[in-house]
Coordinates of C-alpha atoms and ligand atoms in Angstrom, one line a residue:
M1 CA 1.2 -22.8 12.2
E2 CA -2.4 -21.8 12.9
I3 CA -2.9 -18.4 11.3
G4 CA -6.0 -16.1 11.3
F5 CA -6.3 -13.8 8.3
I6 CA -8.8 -10.9 8.3
G7 CA -9.5 -8.9 5.1
L8 CA -9.5 -11.1 2.0
G9 CA -9.6 -8.3 -0.6
N10 CA -7.3 -7.7 -3.6
M11 CA -4.2 -8.0 -1.5
G12 CA -5.4 -10.2 1.4
A13 CA -6.7 -13.1 -0.7
P14 CA -3.5 -13.9 -2.5
M15 CA -1.4 -13.3 0.7
A16 CA -3.6 -15.8 2.6
R17 CA -3.5 -18.2 -0.3
N18 CA 0.3 -18.1 -0.3
L19 CA 0.4 -18.8 3.4
A20 CA -1.9 -21.8 3.0
A21 CA 0.1 -23.1 0.0
A22 CA 3.2 -23.0 2.2
G23 CA 1.6 -25.5 4.5
H24 CA 0.1 -23.3 7.2
K25 CA -3.5 -23.8 8.5
V26 CA -5.2 -20.5 7.6
H27 CA -8.5 -19.4 9.0
G28 CA -9.9 -16.5 6.9
Y29 CA -12.6 -13.9 7.4
D30 CA -13.9 -11.1 5.3
V31 CA -17.0 -9.1 6.0
T32 CA -18.3 -9.7 2.4
G33 CA -18.0 -13.5 2.8
I34 CA -15.2 -13.9 0.3
E35 CA -13.7 -17.4 0.4
V36 CA -10.2 -18.3 -0.7
E37 CA -8.9 -21.6 -1.9
H38 CA -7.3 -23.8 0.8
V39 CA -8.3 -21.2 3.5
T40 CA -10.8 -22.3 6.1
P41 CA -13.7 -19.8 6.2
A42 CA -14.6 -18.3 9.6
T43 CA -18.0 -16.7 10.4
T44 CA -16.6 -13.8 12.4
A45 CA -13.3 -12.0 12.8
A46 CA -13.1 -13.3 16.4
E47 CA -13.5 -16.9 15.3
A48 CA -10.7 -16.4 12.7
A49 CA -8.4 -15.0 15.4
A50 CA -9.1 -17.1 18.5
T51 CA -6.3 -19.4 19.6
R52 CA -4.1 -18.6 16.5
A53 CA -0.4 -18.1 16.8
V54 CA -0.5 -15.2 14.4
V55 CA -3.4 -13.0 13.1
V56 CA -2.8 -11.1 9.9
T57 CA -5.1 -8.1 9.1
M58 CA -5.2 -6.6 5.6
L59 CA -8.0 -3.9 5.8
P60 CA -8.9 -0.8 3.9
D61 CA -8.1 1.9 6.5
G62 CA -7.4 2.9 10.1
E63 CA -11.0 3.2 11.1
V64 CA -11.8 -0.4 10.1
L65 CA -8.5 -1.6 11.7
R66 CA -9.5 -0.1 15.0
R67 CA -12.9 -1.7 14.8
V68 CA -11.5 -5.2 13.9
A69 CA -8.8 -4.9 16.6
G70 CA -11.6 -4.3 19.2
E71 CA -13.3 -7.4 18.0
I72 CA -10.3 -9.8 18.0
I73 CA -7.9 -8.7 20.7
P74 CA -10.1 -10.1 23.6
F75 CA -10.1 -13.5 21.9
M76 CA -6.4 -13.8 21.0
D77 CA -4.0 -16.0 23.0
D78 CA -1.4 -14.5 25.2
D79 CA 1.8 -13.9 23.3
A80 CA 0.1 -14.3 19.9
V81 CA 1.3 -12.0 17.1
F82 CA -1.1 -9.3 15.8
L83 CA 0.4 -8.6 12.4
D84 CA -1.3 -5.7 10.6
C85 CA -0.3 -5.3 6.9
S86 CA -2.9 -2.7 6.0
T87 CA -1.7 0.9 5.1
V88 CA -3.1 3.1 7.9
D89 CA -2.2 6.3 9.7
V90 CA 0.7 6.2 12.1
A91 CA -1.4 7.2 15.1
T92 CA -3.8 4.3 14.6
A93 CA -1.0 1.9 14.1
R94 CA 0.5 3.0 17.5
A95 CA -2.9 3.0 19.3
V96 CA -3.8 -0.5 18.0
A97 CA -0.3 -1.8 19.0
E98 CA -0.6 -0.4 22.4
D99 CA -4.0 -2.1 23.0
A100 CA -2.6 -5.4 21.7
V101 CA 0.5 -5.2 24.0
T102 CA -1.6 -4.2 27.0
A103 CA -3.6 -7.4 26.3
G104 CA -0.4 -9.5 26.4
L105 CA 0.0 -9.8 22.6
R106 CA 3.0 -9.0 20.4
A107 CA 2.1 -6.3 17.8
V108 CA 3.8 -5.7 14.4
D109 CA 2.7 -3.1 11.8
A110 CA 4.0 -4.2 8.4
P111 CA 2.5 -2.3 5.4
V112 CA 3.6 -3.6 2.1
S113 CA 4.9 -2.3 -1.3
G114 CA 4.5 -4.3 -4.5
G115 CA 0.8 -4.2 -5.2
I116 CA -1.5 -6.9 -6.3
A117 CA 1.1 -8.5 -8.6
G118 CA 3.5 -8.7 -5.7
A119 CA 0.9 -10.2 -3.4
E120 CA 0.1 -12.9 -6.0
A121 CA 3.7 -13.7 -6.7
G122 CA 4.8 -13.6 -3.0
T123 CA 7.3 -10.8 -3.7
L124 CA 6.0 -8.0 -1.5
T125 CA 8.3 -5.8 0.5
F126 CA 7.3 -5.5 4.2
M127 CA 8.2 -2.4 6.2
A128 CA 7.8 -3.5 9.8
G129 CA 7.4 -1.7 13.2
G130 CA 7.4 -3.4 16.6
T131 CA 9.8 -5.2 19.0
E132 CA 12.7 -7.4 17.8
D133 CA 10.8 -10.3 19.2
G134 CA 7.6 -9.5 17.3
Y135 CA 9.5 -8.9 14.1
A136 CA 11.4 -12.3 14.5
A137 CA 8.1 -14.1 15.0
A138 CA 6.6 -12.5 11.9
L139 CA 9.7 -13.0 9.7
P140 CA 8.9 -16.6 8.5
L141 CA 5.5 -15.2 7.2
F142 CA 7.2 -12.3 5.5
E143 CA 9.5 -14.7 3.8
I144 CA 6.4 -16.6 2.3
M145 CA 4.4 -13.5 1.3
G146 CA 7.3 -11.3 0.3
G147 CA 10.8 -11.1 -1.1
R148 CA 12.2 -8.6 1.5
S149 CA 11.4 -7.1 4.9
V150 CA 13.0 -4.3 6.8
H151 CA 12.5 -3.8 10.6
C152 CA 12.2 0.0 10.6
G153 CA 11.8 0.5 14.4
P154 CA 9.2 0.4 17.1
S155 CA 5.4 0.3 16.6
G156 CA 4.3 2.7 13.9
A157 CA 7.7 2.8 12.2
G158 CA 6.5 0.5 9.4
Q159 CA 3.6 2.9 8.5
A160 CA 6.0 5.9 8.9
A161 CA 8.4 4.4 6.4
K162 CA 5.6 3.5 4.0
I163 CA 4.2 7.0 3.8
C164 CA 7.6 8.6 3.4
N165 CA 8.3 6.3 0.5
N166 CA 5.0 7.0 -1.1
L167 CA 5.4 10.8 -0.5
I168 CA 8.5 10.5 -2.7
L169 CA 6.7 8.4 -5.2
G170 CA 3.7 10.7 -5.5
V171 CA 5.7 13.9 -5.8
S172 CA 8.2 12.4 -8.2
M173 CA 5.5 10.9 -10.5
I174 CA 3.9 14.3 -10.8
G175 CA 7.3 15.8 -11.7
V176 CA 7.9 13.1 -14.3
C177 CA 4.4 13.6 -15.8
E178 CA 4.9 17.4 -15.9
A179 CA 8.2 17.0 -17.7
F180 CA 6.8 14.5 -20.3
A181 CA 3.8 16.8 -20.9
L182 CA 6.1 19.8 -21.4
A183 CA 8.4 17.8 -23.6
E184 CA 5.4 17.0 -25.9
K185 CA 4.5 20.6 -26.2
L186 CA 8.1 21.4 -27.0
E187 CA 7.8 18.9 -29.8
L188 CA 10.4 16.4 -28.3
D189 CA 10.1 12.7 -29.1
P190 CA 9.2 11.1 -25.7
Q191 CA 11.6 8.1 -26.5
K192 CA 14.5 10.6 -26.8
V193 CA 13.4 12.2 -23.5
F194 CA 13.4 8.8 -21.9
D195 CA 16.8 7.9 -23.3
V196 CA 18.2 11.1 -21.9
V197 CA 16.5 11.3 -18.5
S198 CA 16.7 7.6 -17.6
T199 CA 20.5 7.9 -17.8
S200 CA 20.8 11.4 -16.4
S201 CA 20.3 13.2 -13.1
G202 CA 16.5 13.1 -13.6
S203 CA 16.4 9.3 -13.5
C204 CA 14.2 7.8 -10.8
W205 CA 11.9 4.9 -10.4
A206 CA 8.9 6.7 -12.0
V207 CA 10.9 7.1 -15.2
N208 CA 13.2 4.1 -15.3
S209 CA 10.8 1.4 -14.0
Y210 CA 7.3 2.8 -14.4
C211 CA 7.5 5.3 -17.3
P212 CA 4.0 7.0 -17.7
V213 CA 4.3 7.3 -21.5
P214 CA 2.8 4.4 -23.5
G215 CA 5.3 2.4 -25.5
V216 CA 8.3 4.0 -23.8
G217 CA 10.6 2.4 -21.3
P218 CA 9.8 -1.0 -19.6
K219 CA 6.3 -2.4 -19.6
S220 CA 4.1 -0.4 -17.2
P221 CA 0.4 0.4 -16.7
A222 CA 0.7 3.1 -19.4
D223 CA 1.0 0.2 -21.9
N224 CA -2.3 -1.2 -20.7
D225 CA -4.5 1.8 -21.0
Y226 CA -3.5 2.9 -17.5
Q227 CA -5.3 0.0 -15.8
P228 CA -3.9 -0.2 -12.2
G229 CA -1.1 -1.1 -11.1
F230 CA -1.4 1.3 -8.3
A231 CA -4.8 3.1 -8.4
A232 CA -4.8 6.9 -8.2
E233 CA -7.2 6.9 -5.2
L234 CA -4.7 4.7 -3.3
M235 CA -1.9 7.1 -4.0
L236 CA -4.3 9.9 -2.8
K237 CA -5.0 8.0 0.4
D238 CA -1.2 7.5 1.1
L239 CA -0.5 11.2 0.4
R240 CA -3.2 12.2 2.8
L241 CA -1.7 9.8 5.5
A242 CA 1.7 11.5 4.9
Q243 CA 0.0 14.9 5.5
A244 CA -1.7 13.7 8.6
A245 CA 1.6 12.4 10.0
A246 CA 3.4 15.6 9.0
A247 CA 0.8 17.8 10.7
Q248 CA 1.1 15.7 14.0
V249 CA 4.9 16.3 14.2
H250 CA 4.9 19.9 12.6
A251 CA 6.9 18.8 9.6
E252 CA 6.9 21.2 6.6
T253 CA 5.9 19.2 3.5
P254 CA 4.8 21.8 0.8
L255 CA 5.2 19.5 -2.2
G256 CA 3.4 16.7 -0.4
A257 CA 0.5 19.1 0.3
Q258 CA 0.4 20.2 -3.4
A259 CA 0.5 16.5 -4.4
V260 CA -2.6 15.9 -2.4
R261 CA -4.4 18.8 -4.2
L262 CA -3.4 17.5 -7.6
Y263 CA -4.2 13.9 -7.0
Q264 CA -7.6 14.9 -5.5
A265 CA -8.4 17.0 -8.6
F266 CA -7.3 14.2 -10.9
V267 CA -9.3 11.5 -9.0
E268 CA -12.4 13.7 -9.0
D269 CA -12.0 14.5 -12.7
Q270 CA -11.0 11.3 -14.5
G271 CA -8.5 9.4 -12.3
R272 CA -10.8 7.1 -10.3
G273 CA -10.0 3.5 -11.1
R274 CA -7.0 4.4 -13.2
D275 CA -3.4 4.0 -12.5
F276 CA -1.7 6.9 -10.7
S277 CA 0.6 7.4 -13.7
A278 CA -2.5 8.5 -15.8
M279 CA -1.7 11.9 -14.2
L280 CA 0.3 12.3 -17.5
P281 CA -2.6 12.4 -20.0
W282 CA -4.6 14.4 -17.6
L283 CA -1.9 17.1 -17.2
A284 CA -1.1 17.0 -20.9
G285 CA -4.7 17.6 -21.8
R286 CA -4.8 20.8 -19.6
D287 CA -3.9 24.3 -20.6
R288 CA -1.6 26.5 -18.4
T289 CA -3.8 28.6 -16.1
G290 CA -1.3 31.0 -14.6
Ligands
LIG1 P1 -9.6 -4.2 -0.7 O1 -10.6 -3.1 -0.5 O2 -9.6 -5.0 -1.9 O3 -9.6 -5.2 0.6 C1 -10.0 -4.9 1.9 C2 -10.9 -6.0 2.4 O4 -11.2 -5.8 3.7 C3 -12.2 -6.1 1.6 O5 -12.4 -7.4 1.0 C4 -13.3 -5.8 2.7 O6 -14.5 -6.5 2.5 C5 -12.6 -6.2 3.9 N1 -13.1 -5.6 5.1 C6 -13.6 -4.4 5.3 N2 -14.1 -4.3 6.6 C7 -13.9 -5.5 7.2 C8 -14.2 -6.0 8.5 N3 -14.8 -5.2 9.4 N4 -13.9 -7.2 8.8 C9 -13.3 -8.0 7.8 N5 -13.0 -7.6 6.6 C10 -13.3 -6.4 6.3 O7 -8.2 -3.5 -0.5 P2 -6.7 -4.0 -0.9 O8 -6.4 -3.5 -2.2 O9 -6.6 -5.5 -0.6 O10 -5.8 -3.2 0.2 C11 -5.7 -3.6 1.5 C12 -4.7 -2.7 2.2 O11 -3.5 -2.8 1.6 C13 -5.1 -1.2 2.2 O12 -4.8 -0.6 3.4 C14 -4.3 -0.6 1.0 O13 -4.0 0.7 1.2 C15 -3.0 -1.5 1.2 N6 -2.2 -1.6 -0.1 C16 -2.9 -1.9 -1.3 C17 -2.1 -2.0 -2.4 C18 -2.8 -2.3 -3.7 O14 -2.1 -2.2 -4.8 N7 -4.0 -2.7 -3.8 C19 -0.7 -1.9 -2.4 C20 -0.1 -1.7 -1.1 C21 -0.9 -1.5 0.0

């Protein structure tokens, strides 16, 4: 298949490489001129997209996606699939899909979970929004780039599912970090806390699979000086997207709002470039204010 791939950053480069390794002819474009092994470089986004059966975008945010969509949609073939894998706001995902469909294309929003390691290993999870037909056309590519995909509903549903998941993750990681910071001040051994919580009603992914305490639980960024993993500023971005979506539909999300405030303070103070689980040493180093 002839595939256009736009946005060859930390995630896009390995995803494009995996598509090429599976035998597809991939035409890649990134504004910084990044080139990827076995991917044919294009000089513009429109050149990467023109006449391809599928065009994948993996871009930093909704504003850039809207711009790139404006550049490529007029050059794409009728019935081609516009497959956006970036994490963007639901409103942008829906607006871009509407423009694509109006121009005769099939649009799928399919943000991912699994991070850079998942992109490299081809084990990402895709959460997709769009028509059955669009999803079916994208499925063979999901199977190359990922281990699992879920068709969540119409356009925007993939982004909606992604921010709901990350709302849970952001809030639960803060709760887990608070508990371990408190346990330390109560002079509990963190290994004992893990042994109890990971098999009790407090168990969750943030404890059992991604424990924020160095040397405790399975290997996680905490064991690598909190190198990301999943950077704190990306968690902040996703929590903000959840708040924007909640505001649009008048949903009450008080812990989500507080999670934004905490991740913002953490990123501004010492979190930039660190894994989001480094919330633990930050909280542990602070004194109670109230
Ligand atoms: P990145 O910043 O490394 O990559 C984005 C790329 O887009 C950059 O190389 C940039 O030069 C390029 N770009 C920007 N404007 C462009 C334009 N106009 N035309 C062409 N290329 C352009 O980011 P990333 O880590 O690869 O993340 C990409 C998306 O995936 C984001 O939406 C992010 O939220 C999401 N995501 C990231 C992770 C992760 O762990 N990094 C995990 C899940 C989802």
